[in-house]
């Protein structure tokens, strides 16, 4: 997942750095009066494992096609309606990418709607790997892509089991991570990342689509992850960001959802905010003092199942579900 620092007008807002809290967050931190939503972290992990089993989910590959079929089939089990947007995206180098945005919908006719999203493709280059021999190898993307999809599939399953009376749209964006390699960035210009969300924002799956707000999940399965208030989210959707973080704190996850502000980044939520004007936040791990701005497995061959933490999946899944339940 490429994350590019953006918007000069935001710079004054973003001098804060994200800091880890020394507090250890456990299930026991939850106040007794709070009803914790059902979320199965083993199921979410299994969904990540299934995605990885196909191989790297890079557009124009068999693995990509097989995973798309799986995601469509799984969403069809749990949601009321499934849409697949087939489109051709143009990569930074002119390559045409056969792409699919895959969307599951609950209560299509409801006016009160919430948007949930993650990207499902994986990075074609391990261009942040310490071993330069891996710089053009495709990665598993267990965390960067797989974790957000895994959590949202489990949320879809839980919503099917528990029911919901609001409209919920789960969008899996494609061709998010096919940006230029780090050693070639000086050669290219333009908005070459988040191609699926750019397409969807210009062509929503429902006519005149509008949502009350959106939540994007990206790199939400790492070990010892701490989620700070990302800067683009704060600029466009600070009220929604505060709502979700406050819900996390009610659930006892103060140590995992920090009130410190991290840098503004380009991710799928940027285009949902700027094109559709839907206030959307990004829950994303951005460790303090990281030289890249992200965790150590980002865009490396180590972004695999060994570095996925079920407890992190559970925490994020519960926070999102709790937020949805409070909207009903």
Coordinates of C-alpha atoms in Angstrom, one line a residue:
X1 CA 0.0 0.0 0.0
X2 CA 1.6 3.2 -1.1
X3 CA 1.0 6.1 1.2
X4 CA 2.0 9.5 -0.1
X5 CA 1.9 12.6 2.1
X6 CA -0.6 15.1 0.7
X7 CA -2.2 18.5 0.9
X8 CA 0.0 21.5 1.8
X9 CA -3.0 23.0 3.6
X10 CA -3.0 20.1 6.0
X11 CA 0.7 20.5 7.0
X12 CA 0.1 22.8 9.9
X13 CA -2.3 20.3 11.3
X14 CA 0.0 17.3 11.1
X15 CA 3.1 18.1 13.3
X16 CA 1.9 15.6 15.8
X17 CA 3.6 12.2 15.8
X18 CA 1.9 9.0 16.7
X19 CA 3.0 7.5 20.0
X20 CA 2.5 4.1 21.5
X21 CA 0.7 4.1 24.8
X22 CA 2.5 2.0 27.5
X23 CA -0.9 0.6 28.5
X24 CA -1.5 -3.1 27.6
X25 CA -5.0 -3.5 26.3
X26 CA -6.8 -6.7 27.1
X27 CA -10.4 -7.9 27.0
X28 CA -10.6 -7.3 30.7
X29 CA -10.3 -3.5 30.2
X30 CA -13.9 -3.3 29.0
X31 CA -16.4 -1.7 31.4
X32 CA -19.0 -4.2 32.5
X33 CA -21.9 -2.1 31.3
X34 CA -20.7 -2.2 27.6
X35 CA -22.1 -5.0 25.5
X36 CA -19.4 -6.4 23.3
X37 CA -20.5 -7.3 19.8
X38 CA -19.9 -10.8 18.6
X39 CA -16.8 -11.1 16.4
X40 CA -14.9 -14.3 15.7
X41 CA -11.2 -13.6 15.2
X42 CA -10.5 -17.2 14.1
X43 CA -13.0 -16.7 11.3
X44 CA -11.4 -13.4 10.2
X45 CA -8.0 -15.1 10.3
X46 CA -9.3 -18.0 8.2
X47 CA -10.6 -15.5 5.6
X48 CA -7.1 -14.0 5.4
X49 CA -5.6 -17.5 5.1
X50 CA -7.9 -18.3 2.2
X51 CA -6.9 -15.2 0.3
X52 CA -3.3 -16.0 0.7
X53 CA -3.8 -19.6 -0.5
X54 CA -4.5 -18.3 -4.1
X55 CA -1.1 -16.7 -4.3
X56 CA -0.4 -12.9 -4.6
X57 CA -3.6 -11.2 -5.7
X58 CA -2.0 -9.1 -8.5
X59 CA -4.2 -8.0 -11.3
X60 CA -3.9 -9.9 -14.6
X61 CA -3.0 -13.2 -12.8
X62 CA -4.9 -16.4 -12.2
X63 CA -4.6 -15.9 -8.4
X64 CA -6.3 -12.6 -8.8
X65 CA -9.2 -14.2 -10.8
X66 CA -9.6 -17.1 -8.3
X67 CA -9.7 -14.7 -5.3
X68 CA -12.3 -12.5 -7.0
X69 CA -14.5 -15.5 -7.5
X70 CA -14.1 -16.4 -3.8
X71 CA -14.9 -12.9 -2.6
X72 CA -18.0 -12.7 -4.7
X73 CA -19.2 -16.1 -3.6
X74 CA -18.6 -15.3 0.1
X75 CA -20.3 -12.0 0.0
X76 CA -23.2 -13.7 -1.7
X77 CA -23.7 -15.9 1.3
X78 CA -24.0 -13.0 3.8
X79 CA -25.2 -9.9 2.0
X80 CA -28.5 -9.2 0.3
X81 CA -27.1 -8.1 -3.1
X82 CA -23.6 -8.4 -4.7
X83 CA -22.3 -6.1 -7.4
X84 CA -19.1 -6.7 -9.4
X85 CA -17.6 -3.7 -11.2
X86 CA -15.4 -4.9 -14.1
X87 CA -13.2 -2.2 -15.3
X88 CA -9.8 -1.7 -17.0
X89 CA -7.4 0.4 -15.0
X90 CA -4.2 1.9 -16.4
X91 CA -1.1 1.4 -14.3
X92 CA 1.7 3.9 -13.8
X93 CA 3.6 2.3 -16.7
X94 CA 0.7 2.1 -19.1
X95 CA -0.1 -1.5 -18.4
X96 CA -3.8 -2.3 -18.6
X97 CA -5.1 -4.0 -15.5
X98 CA -8.2 -6.2 -15.6
X99 CA -9.8 -5.1 -12.4
X100 CA -12.9 -5.8 -10.2
X101 CA -14.5 -3.9 -7.4
X102 CA -16.6 -6.3 -5.4
X103 CA -19.5 -5.0 -3.4
X104 CA -21.8 -6.6 -0.9
X105 CA -25.0 -4.7 0.1
X106 CA -27.3 -4.9 3.1
X107 CA -30.8 -3.3 2.7
X108 CA -30.3 -1.7 -0.7
X109 CA -33.4 0.5 -0.3
X110 CA -32.4 2.0 3.0
X111 CA -31.6 5.7 3.1
X112 CA -29.5 5.5 6.2
X113 CA -26.3 3.9 4.9
X114 CA -22.7 3.3 6.2
X115 CA -19.8 2.5 3.8
X116 CA -17.1 -0.1 4.8
X117 CA -14.2 -0.8 2.6
X118 CA -10.7 -2.3 2.1
X119 CA -8.6 -3.1 -0.9
X120 CA -8.3 -6.8 -1.9
X121 CA -5.4 -6.7 -4.4
X122 CA -1.8 -7.2 -3.2
X123 CA 1.4 -5.4 -4.0
X124 CA 3.3 -6.7 -7.1
X125 CA 6.6 -5.5 -5.7
X126 CA 8.4 -6.2 -2.4
X127 CA 10.1 -2.9 -2.9
X128 CA 10.7 -2.2 0.7
X129 CA 12.3 -5.5 1.4
X130 CA 15.8 -5.5 3.0
X131 CA 16.8 -8.1 0.4
X132 CA 17.1 -6.2 -2.9
X133 CA 16.7 -9.5 -4.8
X134 CA 13.1 -9.4 -3.7
X135 CA 12.3 -5.9 -5.0
X136 CA 10.3 -7.1 -8.0
X137 CA 8.7 -10.1 -6.2
X138 CA 5.0 -10.1 -5.5
X139 CA 4.0 -10.2 -1.8
X140 CA 1.3 -12.2 0.1
X141 CA -0.3 -9.0 1.4
X142 CA -1.6 -10.8 4.5
X143 CA -1.8 -7.5 6.4
X144 CA -1.7 -5.0 3.5
X145 CA -5.0 -5.9 1.8
X146 CA -5.8 -9.3 3.4
X147 CA -6.5 -8.2 6.9
X148 CA -9.1 -5.5 6.1
X149 CA -10.9 -7.9 3.8
X150 CA -10.8 -10.7 6.4
X151 CA -12.3 -8.5 9.0
X152 CA -15.1 -7.2 6.7
X153 CA -16.0 -10.7 5.6
X154 CA -16.4 -11.7 9.2
X155 CA -18.4 -8.5 9.9
X156 CA -20.7 -9.4 6.9
X157 CA -21.2 -12.9 8.4
X158 CA -22.1 -11.4 11.8
X159 CA -24.5 -8.9 10.3
X160 CA -26.2 -11.8 8.4
X161 CA -26.5 -13.7 11.7
X162 CA -27.5 -10.8 13.9
X163 CA -29.5 -8.7 11.4
X164 CA -29.3 -5.0 10.7
X165 CA -31.9 -2.4 9.9
X166 CA -29.6 0.1 8.2
X167 CA -28.0 0.1 4.8
X168 CA -24.5 -1.2 4.8
X169 CA -22.2 -1.3 1.8
X170 CA -19.0 -3.4 1.9
X171 CA -16.7 -2.5 -0.9
X172 CA -13.5 -4.3 -1.8
X173 CA -11.5 -2.0 -4.0
X174 CA -9.1 -3.4 -6.6
X175 CA -5.9 -2.2 -8.2
X176 CA -5.0 -0.1 -5.2
X177 CA -1.5 -1.3 -4.7
X178 CA -0.1 -1.3 -8.3
X179 CA 1.9 1.9 -8.0
X180 CA 5.4 2.5 -9.3
X181 CA 8.3 0.8 -7.5
X182 CA 10.3 2.9 -5.0
X183 CA 13.4 3.1 -7.2
X184 CA 11.3 4.4 -10.2
X185 CA 9.2 7.0 -8.6
X186 CA 11.1 9.9 -10.0
X187 CA 10.1 8.6 -13.5
X188 CA 6.3 8.9 -13.1
X189 CA 3.7 11.5 -12.3
X190 CA 0.0 11.3 -11.7
X191 CA -2.4 9.6 -9.3
X192 CA -1.2 6.0 -9.9
X193 CA -2.4 4.4 -6.7
X194 CA -5.9 3.6 -5.5
X195 CA -7.2 3.0 -9.0
X196 CA -10.2 1.0 -7.8
X197 CA -11.5 3.6 -5.4
X198 CA -11.0 6.3 -8.0
X199 CA -13.2 4.3 -10.4
X200 CA -15.8 3.5 -7.8
X201 CA -16.1 7.1 -6.5
X202 CA -16.9 8.2 -10.1
X203 CA -19.2 5.2 -10.7
X204 CA -20.9 4.1 -7.5
X205 CA -22.8 0.8 -7.5
X206 CA -26.1 2.5 -6.6
X207 CA -27.5 5.5 -8.5
X208 CA -27.2 8.7 -6.6
X209 CA -25.3 6.8 -3.9
X210 CA -24.8 8.6 -0.6
X211 CA -23.6 7.3 2.8
X212 CA -23.7 8.9 6.2
X213 CA -20.0 8.1 6.5
X214 CA -17.4 5.5 5.7
X215 CA -14.7 3.4 7.4
X216 CA -11.7 2.1 5.5
X217 CA -9.6 -0.7 6.9
X218 CA -6.0 -1.0 5.9
X219 CA -3.2 -2.9 7.6
X220 CA -5.3 -3.8 10.6
X221 CA -3.9 -7.2 11.5
X222 CA -0.3 -6.6 12.6
X223 CA 1.2 -7.7 15.9
X224 CA 1.2 -5.0 18.6
X225 CA -0.5 -2.6 16.2
X226 CA -1.5 0.9 17.5
X227 CA -3.9 3.0 15.4
X228 CA -3.4 6.7 15.5
X229 CA -5.8 9.4 14.1
X230 CA -4.6 9.5 10.5
X231 CA -4.3 13.1 9.1
X232 CA -6.4 12.9 5.9
X233 CA -9.2 11.3 7.9
X234 CA -8.9 14.1 10.5
X235 CA -9.1 16.8 7.8
X236 CA -12.1 15.4 6.0
X237 CA -14.0 13.5 8.7
X238 CA -12.8 14.4 12.2
X239 CA -16.3 14.0 13.7
X240 CA -16.5 10.4 12.4
X241 CA -12.9 9.7 13.5
X242 CA -13.7 10.9 17.0
X243 CA -16.9 8.8 17.1
X244 CA -15.0 5.6 16.2
X245 CA -12.1 6.3 18.6
X246 CA -14.5 7.1 21.4
X247 CA -16.2 3.8 20.7
X248 CA -12.9 2.0 20.9
X249 CA -12.2 3.6 24.2
X250 CA -15.6 2.5 25.5
X251 CA -14.7 -1.0 24.7
X252 CA -11.5 -0.7 26.7
X253 CA -9.1 -0.2 23.7
X254 CA -7.5 3.1 24.7
X255 CA -4.0 1.6 24.3
X256 CA -4.8 0.4 20.8
X257 CA -6.6 3.5 19.5
X258 CA -4.4 6.5 20.3
X259 CA -5.7 10.1 20.2
X260 CA -2.3 11.2 18.7
X261 CA -2.4 12.3 15.1
X262 CA -0.3 10.7 12.4
X263 CA 0.6 12.1 9.0
X264 CA -1.9 12.6 6.2
X265 CA -1.7 9.9 3.5
X266 CA -3.1 9.0 0.1
X267 CA -5.3 5.9 0.5
X268 CA -8.7 4.8 -0.8
X269 CA -10.6 7.1 1.5
X270 CA -9.1 10.2 -0.1
X271 CA -11.1 9.7 -3.3
X272 CA -14.3 8.8 -1.5
X273 CA -13.9 12.1 0.4
X274 CA -12.8 14.3 -2.5
X275 CA -15.0 12.9 -5.3
X276 CA -18.2 11.8 -3.5
X277 CA -17.9 14.1 -0.5
X278 CA -18.7 11.1 1.8
X279 CA -16.8 11.6 5.1
X280 CA -14.6 8.5 5.3
X281 CA -11.8 7.6 7.8
X282 CA -8.9 5.2 7.5
X283 CA -8.1 2.8 10.4
X284 CA -4.5 2.1 9.6
X285 CA -1.3 1.2 11.5
X286 CA 1.4 3.8 11.3
X287 CA 4.0 3.1 14.0
X288 CA 5.9 5.9 15.7
X289 CA 9.4 6.5 14.5
X290 CA 9.1 4.1 11.6
X291 CA 11.4 5.2 8.7
X292 CA 8.8 4.3 6.2
X293 CA 5.8 5.6 8.2
X294 CA 4.4 2.1 8.3
X295 CA 5.1 -1.2 10.0
X296 CA 8.2 -3.2 9.2
X297 CA 6.4 -5.8 7.0
X298 CA 5.0 -3.1 4.7
X299 CA 5.8 -3.9 1.1
X300 CA 8.1 -6.8 2.1
X301 CA 8.1 -10.6 1.7
X302 CA 7.3 -10.7 5.5
X303 CA 3.8 -9.4 5.0
X304 CA 2.5 -13.0 5.5
X305 CA 0.3 -15.0 7.9
X306 CA 3.1 -15.3 10.5
X307 CA 2.8 -11.6 11.2
X308 CA -1.0 -11.5 11.6
X309 CA -2.3 -11.2 15.2
X310 CA -5.7 -12.5 15.9
X311 CA -6.1 -10.2 18.9
X312 CA -5.6 -7.2 16.6
X313 CA -8.2 -8.5 14.2
X314 CA -10.7 -9.0 17.1
X315 CA -10.1 -5.5 18.4
X316 CA -10.7 -3.7 15.1
X317 CA -13.6 -6.0 14.2
X318 CA -15.3 -5.3 17.5
X319 CA -14.8 -1.5 17.2
X320 CA -16.4 -1.4 13.7
X321 CA -19.3 -3.6 14.7
X322 CA -19.9 -1.7 17.9
X323 CA -20.0 1.5 15.8
X324 CA -22.5 0.0 13.4
X325 CA -24.7 -1.3 16.2
X326 CA -24.9 2.2 17.7
X327 CA -26.3 3.5 14.4
X328 CA -29.3 1.2 14.5

